[in-house]
XYZ file of N, CA and C in Angstrom:
396
model
N 48.804 19.813 2.479
C 48.801 18.676 1.985
C 47.100 18.975 1.866
N 45.651 18.406 1.227
C 44.900 18.543 0.686
C 44.078 17.099 1.545
N 43.394 17.294 2.663
C 42.631 16.247 3.239
C 42.140 15.385 2.467
N 41.350 14.231 2.066
C 40.491 14.347 1.935
C 38.689 14.339 2.081
N 38.335 14.355 1.268
C 36.803 14.349 2.241
C 35.856 13.450 3.015
N 36.250 12.052 2.983
C 36.331 11.123 4.293
C 36.867 11.442 5.236
N 37.858 12.171 5.416
C 38.620 12.707 6.428
C 37.847 13.712 7.467
N 37.401 14.129 6.629
C 36.523 16.030 7.490
C 35.319 15.107 8.148
N 35.527 16.206 9.587
C 34.619 15.952 10.073
C 33.600 17.142 9.572
N 32.517 16.245 10.432
C 31.181 17.177 10.436
C 30.690 18.599 11.978
N 30.719 19.754 11.667
C 30.485 20.462 12.921
C 29.227 20.027 13.513
N 28.845 19.663 12.547
C 26.332 19.655 13.334
C 26.753 18.268 13.661
N 27.401 17.336 12.937
C 27.182 16.598 13.784
C 28.126 15.665 14.609
N 29.720 15.941 14.666
C 30.521 15.523 15.165
C 30.518 13.926 14.604
N 31.081 13.706 12.847
C 31.199 12.463 12.643
C 31.795 12.651 11.018
N 32.464 11.828 10.587
C 33.036 11.841 10.324
C 31.554 12.131 7.838
N 32.243 13.229 7.781
C 31.822 13.631 6.011
C 31.671 12.361 5.705
N 30.589 12.127 4.510
C 30.219 11.186 4.047
C 30.864 11.283 2.149
N 31.445 10.104 2.441
C 32.091 11.062 0.324
C 31.351 10.959 -0.951
N 31.085 11.207 -1.780
C 30.152 11.025 -2.609
C 29.949 9.899 -3.075
N 28.258 9.814 -3.654
C 28.328 8.370 -3.684
C 27.480 8.494 -4.794
N 27.294 8.124 -5.649
C 26.491 8.385 -7.648
C 25.020 8.758 -6.946
N 23.827 9.859 -7.119
C 22.801 9.028 -7.067
C 21.585 8.174 -8.593
N 21.322 7.319 -7.473
C 19.810 6.766 -8.594
C 18.729 7.379 -9.212
N 18.299 6.817 -10.260
C 16.880 7.824 -10.841
C 16.134 8.171 -9.865
N 15.634 6.904 -9.154
C 14.221 6.609 -8.491
C 14.635 7.427 -7.564
N 15.848 7.563 -7.093
C 15.854 8.306 -5.570
C 15.723 9.696 -5.838
N 16.548 10.443 -7.337
C 16.603 11.771 -7.639
C 14.948 11.930 -7.155
N 14.041 11.103 -8.207
C 12.883 11.160 -7.968
C 12.534 11.513 -7.470
N 12.492 10.600 -5.798
C 11.700 11.045 -4.857
C 12.301 12.075 -3.760
N 13.038 12.597 -4.462
C 14.177 14.620 -3.385
C 13.933 15.355 -4.302
N 12.961 14.668 -5.237
C 12.519 16.056 -5.638
C 11.078 16.661 -5.739
N 10.753 14.732 -5.694
C 8.792 14.957 -4.537
C 8.537 15.851 -3.422
N 10.351 15.204 -2.592
C 10.451 16.564 -1.343
C 11.051 17.897 -1.625
N 11.903 18.307 -2.776
C 12.244 19.461 -2.371
C 11.896 20.396 -2.086
N 11.840 21.277 -1.496
C 11.017 22.681 -1.148
C 10.821 24.093 -1.792
N 10.456 23.994 -1.778
C 9.800 25.446 -2.921
C 11.175 26.746 -2.623
N 10.910 26.811 -1.872
C 13.341 27.885 -1.181
C 13.667 27.063 -0.524
N 14.922 27.220 -1.012
C 16.175 26.218 -0.047
C 16.502 27.350 1.234
N 15.564 27.558 1.134
C 15.270 28.884 2.649
C 14.560 29.206 3.677
N 13.420 28.469 3.202
C 11.961 28.587 3.215
C 12.708 27.270 5.264
N 11.653 27.359 5.925
C 12.289 26.841 7.327
C 12.347 25.353 6.865
N 12.787 23.981 7.924
C 12.367 22.978 7.623
C 10.982 22.829 7.730
N 10.003 23.713 8.621
C 8.806 23.251 8.896
C 8.294 23.090 7.726
N 8.416 23.754 6.645
C 7.979 23.926 5.026
C 8.290 23.202 4.434
N 9.329 22.537 4.733
C 9.397 21.599 3.599
C 8.545 20.785 3.286
N 7.975 19.926 2.881
C 6.811 19.408 1.882
C 7.171 17.589 3.566
N 6.295 17.185 3.692
C 6.253 16.074 4.414
C 5.216 15.226 4.393
N 5.701 14.024 3.742
C 4.519 13.364 2.623
C 4.776 11.958 3.708
N 3.433 11.106 3.608
C 4.120 9.645 4.366
C 4.511 8.694 2.455
N 4.800 7.557 2.476
C 5.456 6.462 1.502
C 4.101 6.695 0.180
N 2.656 6.728 0.544
C 2.077 6.255 -0.329
C 2.146 7.785 -0.828
N 1.823 9.014 -0.727
C 2.248 10.587 -1.290
C 3.318 10.497 -2.199
N 4.364 10.545 -1.852
C 5.506 9.921 -1.988
C 5.729 9.994 -3.020
N 5.386 8.701 -2.868
C 5.493 7.364 -4.503
C 4.471 8.019 -5.617
N 3.553 8.689 -5.275
C 2.061 9.812 -6.576
C 2.988 10.833 -6.409
N 2.983 11.575 -5.700
C 4.340 12.637 -6.181
C 5.179 12.992 -7.066
N 6.439 11.171 -6.927
C 6.919 11.112 -7.735
C 6.646 10.077 -8.667
N 5.493 10.133 -8.830
C 5.031 10.149 -10.251
C 5.130 8.172 -10.179
N 4.701 7.320 -9.137
C 4.807 6.115 -9.032
C 3.846 5.771 -8.862
N 2.997 4.365 -8.443
C 2.297 3.669 -7.903
C 2.106 4.689 -6.402
N 1.079 3.959 -5.986
C 1.376 4.369 -3.813
C 1.892 2.760 -3.495
N 1.339 2.311 -3.524
C 2.525 0.996 -3.106
C 3.532 0.165 -3.833
N 4.242 1.732 -4.840
C 5.533 1.007 -5.826
C 6.423 0.332 -4.622
N 7.211 -0.467 -5.252
C 8.254 -1.180 -4.650
C 9.480 -0.221 -4.776
N 9.315 0.232 -6.080
C 10.766 1.040 -6.634
C 10.448 2.181 -5.204
N 9.974 2.854 -5.237
C 9.721 3.466 -3.874
C 10.357 3.297 -2.125
N 9.722 2.057 -2.359
C 11.144 1.174 -0.640
C 12.307 1.322 -1.550
N 12.344 0.704 -2.461
C 13.755 0.555 -1.910
C 14.928 1.576 -3.061
N 14.559 2.628 -2.880
C 15.102 4.602 -3.687
C 15.316 4.582 -1.270
N 14.240 4.841 -1.267
C 14.336 4.799 0.705
C 15.304 3.870 1.004
N 15.017 3.252 1.407
C 15.381 2.131 1.952
C 16.983 0.989 0.937
N 17.181 1.586 0.436
C 18.040 0.455 -0.705
C 18.019 -0.707 -0.328
N 19.394 -1.685 -1.428
C 18.668 -3.508 -1.690
C 20.238 -2.968 -0.494
N 19.565 -4.379 0.650
C 20.935 -4.878 0.910
C 21.645 -6.267 0.065
N 23.308 -6.261 0.798
C 23.968 -7.308 -0.355
C 23.743 -8.640 0.128
N 23.581 -9.243 -1.176
C 22.614 -10.530 -1.546
C 21.380 -10.888 -1.261
N 20.852 -10.008 -2.105
C 19.958 -9.437 -3.029
C 19.659 -9.493 -4.329
N 19.058 -10.986 -4.383
C 19.411 -11.108 -6.048
C 18.335 -11.184 -7.027
N 17.226 -10.561 -6.554
C 16.178 -10.366 -6.456
C 15.559 -8.610 -7.329
N 16.685 -7.655 -6.617
C 16.112 -6.359 -7.046
C 16.939 -5.521 -7.587
N 17.627 -6.075 -7.432
C 19.230 -5.310 -8.591
C 20.623 -5.067 -7.486
N 21.754 -4.125 -8.626
C 22.919 -4.005 -7.354
C 21.943 -4.107 -5.522
N 23.664 -3.710 -4.763
C 23.537 -3.871 -3.370
C 23.124 -1.774 -3.794
N 22.666 -1.746 -3.055
C 23.383 -0.409 -2.881
C 22.223 0.593 -1.259
N 22.348 1.420 -1.091
C 22.128 2.365 -0.055
C 21.538 3.232 -0.422
N 19.684 3.211 0.865
C 18.954 4.121 0.294
C 19.082 6.123 0.763
N 18.330 6.358 0.542
C 17.983 8.136 0.846
C 17.880 8.316 2.420
N 17.264 7.251 3.070
C 17.238 6.886 4.271
C 18.576 7.330 5.020
N 19.352 6.142 4.894
C 21.223 5.373 4.562
C 21.644 6.186 4.150
N 21.382 7.283 3.553
C 22.943 8.263 2.644
C 22.389 9.636 3.388
N 21.257 9.513 4.410
C 20.790 11.497 5.527
C 20.330 12.304 4.454
N 19.619 11.058 3.089
C 19.051 12.594 2.365
C 17.869 13.159 2.522
N 17.386 11.962 3.713
C 15.833 11.921 3.828
C 15.333 11.313 5.020
N 14.842 11.920 6.075
C 14.781 12.145 7.104
C 13.652 11.215 7.879
N 13.591 10.263 8.367
C 12.030 9.549 8.664
C 11.483 10.614 9.471
N 10.269 10.719 10.178
C 9.108 11.526 10.545
C 7.652 11.131 11.577
N 8.039 10.845 12.328
C 6.791 10.006 12.449
C 6.017 10.037 13.351
N 4.838 10.395 13.066
C 3.875 11.715 13.997
C 2.011 10.380 14.873
N 2.657 11.017 15.947
C 1.728 9.702 16.306
C -0.355 10.340 15.793
N -0.679 9.602 15.066
C -2.415 9.963 15.114
C -3.258 9.256 15.956
N -3.559 9.423 16.790
C -4.978 9.177 17.458
C -4.261 7.282 17.599
N -3.164 6.953 18.205
C -2.115 6.591 18.984
C -1.876 5.846 18.452
N -1.343 6.292 16.714
C -1.419 4.690 15.852
C 0.195 5.665 14.845
N 1.206 5.083 14.965
C 2.566 6.023 14.813
C 2.381 5.667 13.179
N 2.076 6.972 12.589
C 2.343 7.160 10.331
C 3.954 7.966 10.589
N 4.700 6.800 9.956
C 5.410 7.479 9.173
C 5.713 8.381 7.806
N 6.569 9.370 7.723
C 6.406 10.186 6.879
C 8.416 10.749 6.793
N 8.101 11.370 5.619
C 9.417 11.722 5.787
C 10.045 12.934 4.809
N 10.677 13.796 4.642
C 11.377 15.342 4.899
C 12.428 14.423 4.352
N 13.258 16.018 2.987
C 14.439 15.553 2.727
C 15.286 16.721 3.258
N 16.538 16.425 4.055
C 17.280 16.888 4.285
C 18.498 17.560 3.717
N 18.760 18.385 4.170
C 19.818 20.323 3.505
C 20.568 19.055 2.563
N 21.460 17.700 3.087
C 22.046 16.970 2.371
C 21.661 16.787 0.870
N 20.062 16.230 1.550
C 19.532 15.652 0.193
C 18.957 16.806 -0.697
N 19.000 18.263 -0.605
C 18.458 18.935 -1.359
C 19.748 19.274 -1.719
N 20.894 19.425 -1.043
C 22.190 19.077 -2.295
C 22.582 18.582 -2.875
N 22.340 17.343 -3.128
C 22.552 15.813 -2.941
C 21.838 16.081 -4.946
N 20.332 16.632 -4.594
C 19.600 16.689 -5.992
C 20.470 17.435 -6.532
N 20.476 18.393 -6.560
C 20.884 20.404 -7.316
C 21.834 19.115 -7.663
N 23.771 18.598 -7.260
C 24.190 18.483 -7.613
C 23.686 17.370 -8.059
N 23.337 16.336 -8.251
C 22.878 15.401 -9.817
C 22.293 16.482 -10.934
N 21.181 17.359 -10.706
C 20.936 17.322 -11.587
C 22.107 18.772 -12.763
N 22.812 19.687 -12.129
C 23.175 20.804 -12.329
C 24.633 19.814 -12.597
N 25.059 18.279 -12.261
C 25.677 17.453 -12.864
C 26.163 16.970 -14.342
N 24.619 17.346 -14.694
C 23.798 16.928 -15.995
C 22.632 15.770 -15.265
N 22.776 14.906 -14.680
C 21.528 14.122 -13.959
C 20.074 14.602 -14.889
N 19.630 13.409 -15.278
C 18.319 13.870 -16.086
C 17.176 12.419 -15.413
N 16.077 12.821 -15.714
C 14.998 12.309 -15.055
C 13.936 11.728 -15.912
N 14.371 11.172 -16.745
C 13.613 10.659 -17.586
C 11.956 10.042 -17.059
N 10.987 9.770 -18.172
C 9.666 9.859 -17.362
C 9.994 8.584 -17.117
N 9.035 8.615 -15.726
C 7.869 7.050 -15.975
C 7.826 6.508 -16.540
């Protein structure tokens, strides 16, 4: 009898594998901006961007709220920003890397292997990124 994906354990993290989640276009834009030149490149060479840099590279402005919602999602009960959903950070498609810049914490974002795979599945599955 086949085992459902939700009950399979990730051998590297020791916790259940998340079931597939539909990707939203703003999330796909962020992942495209963070996508490495080659998937075989070491993680240290994958793009590492601040929130403002990520927004501009994804086609938004440096202060766009769309980037914040794509990163963090929308919490249950929020009626002004759309339907509740998880962001790419909670989905573990993007990791937060905090750098100490002269005593000030700078938050940067980098795609994970799971994020790269989710983006590829989105594109290969017919997902499109219309103009911003």
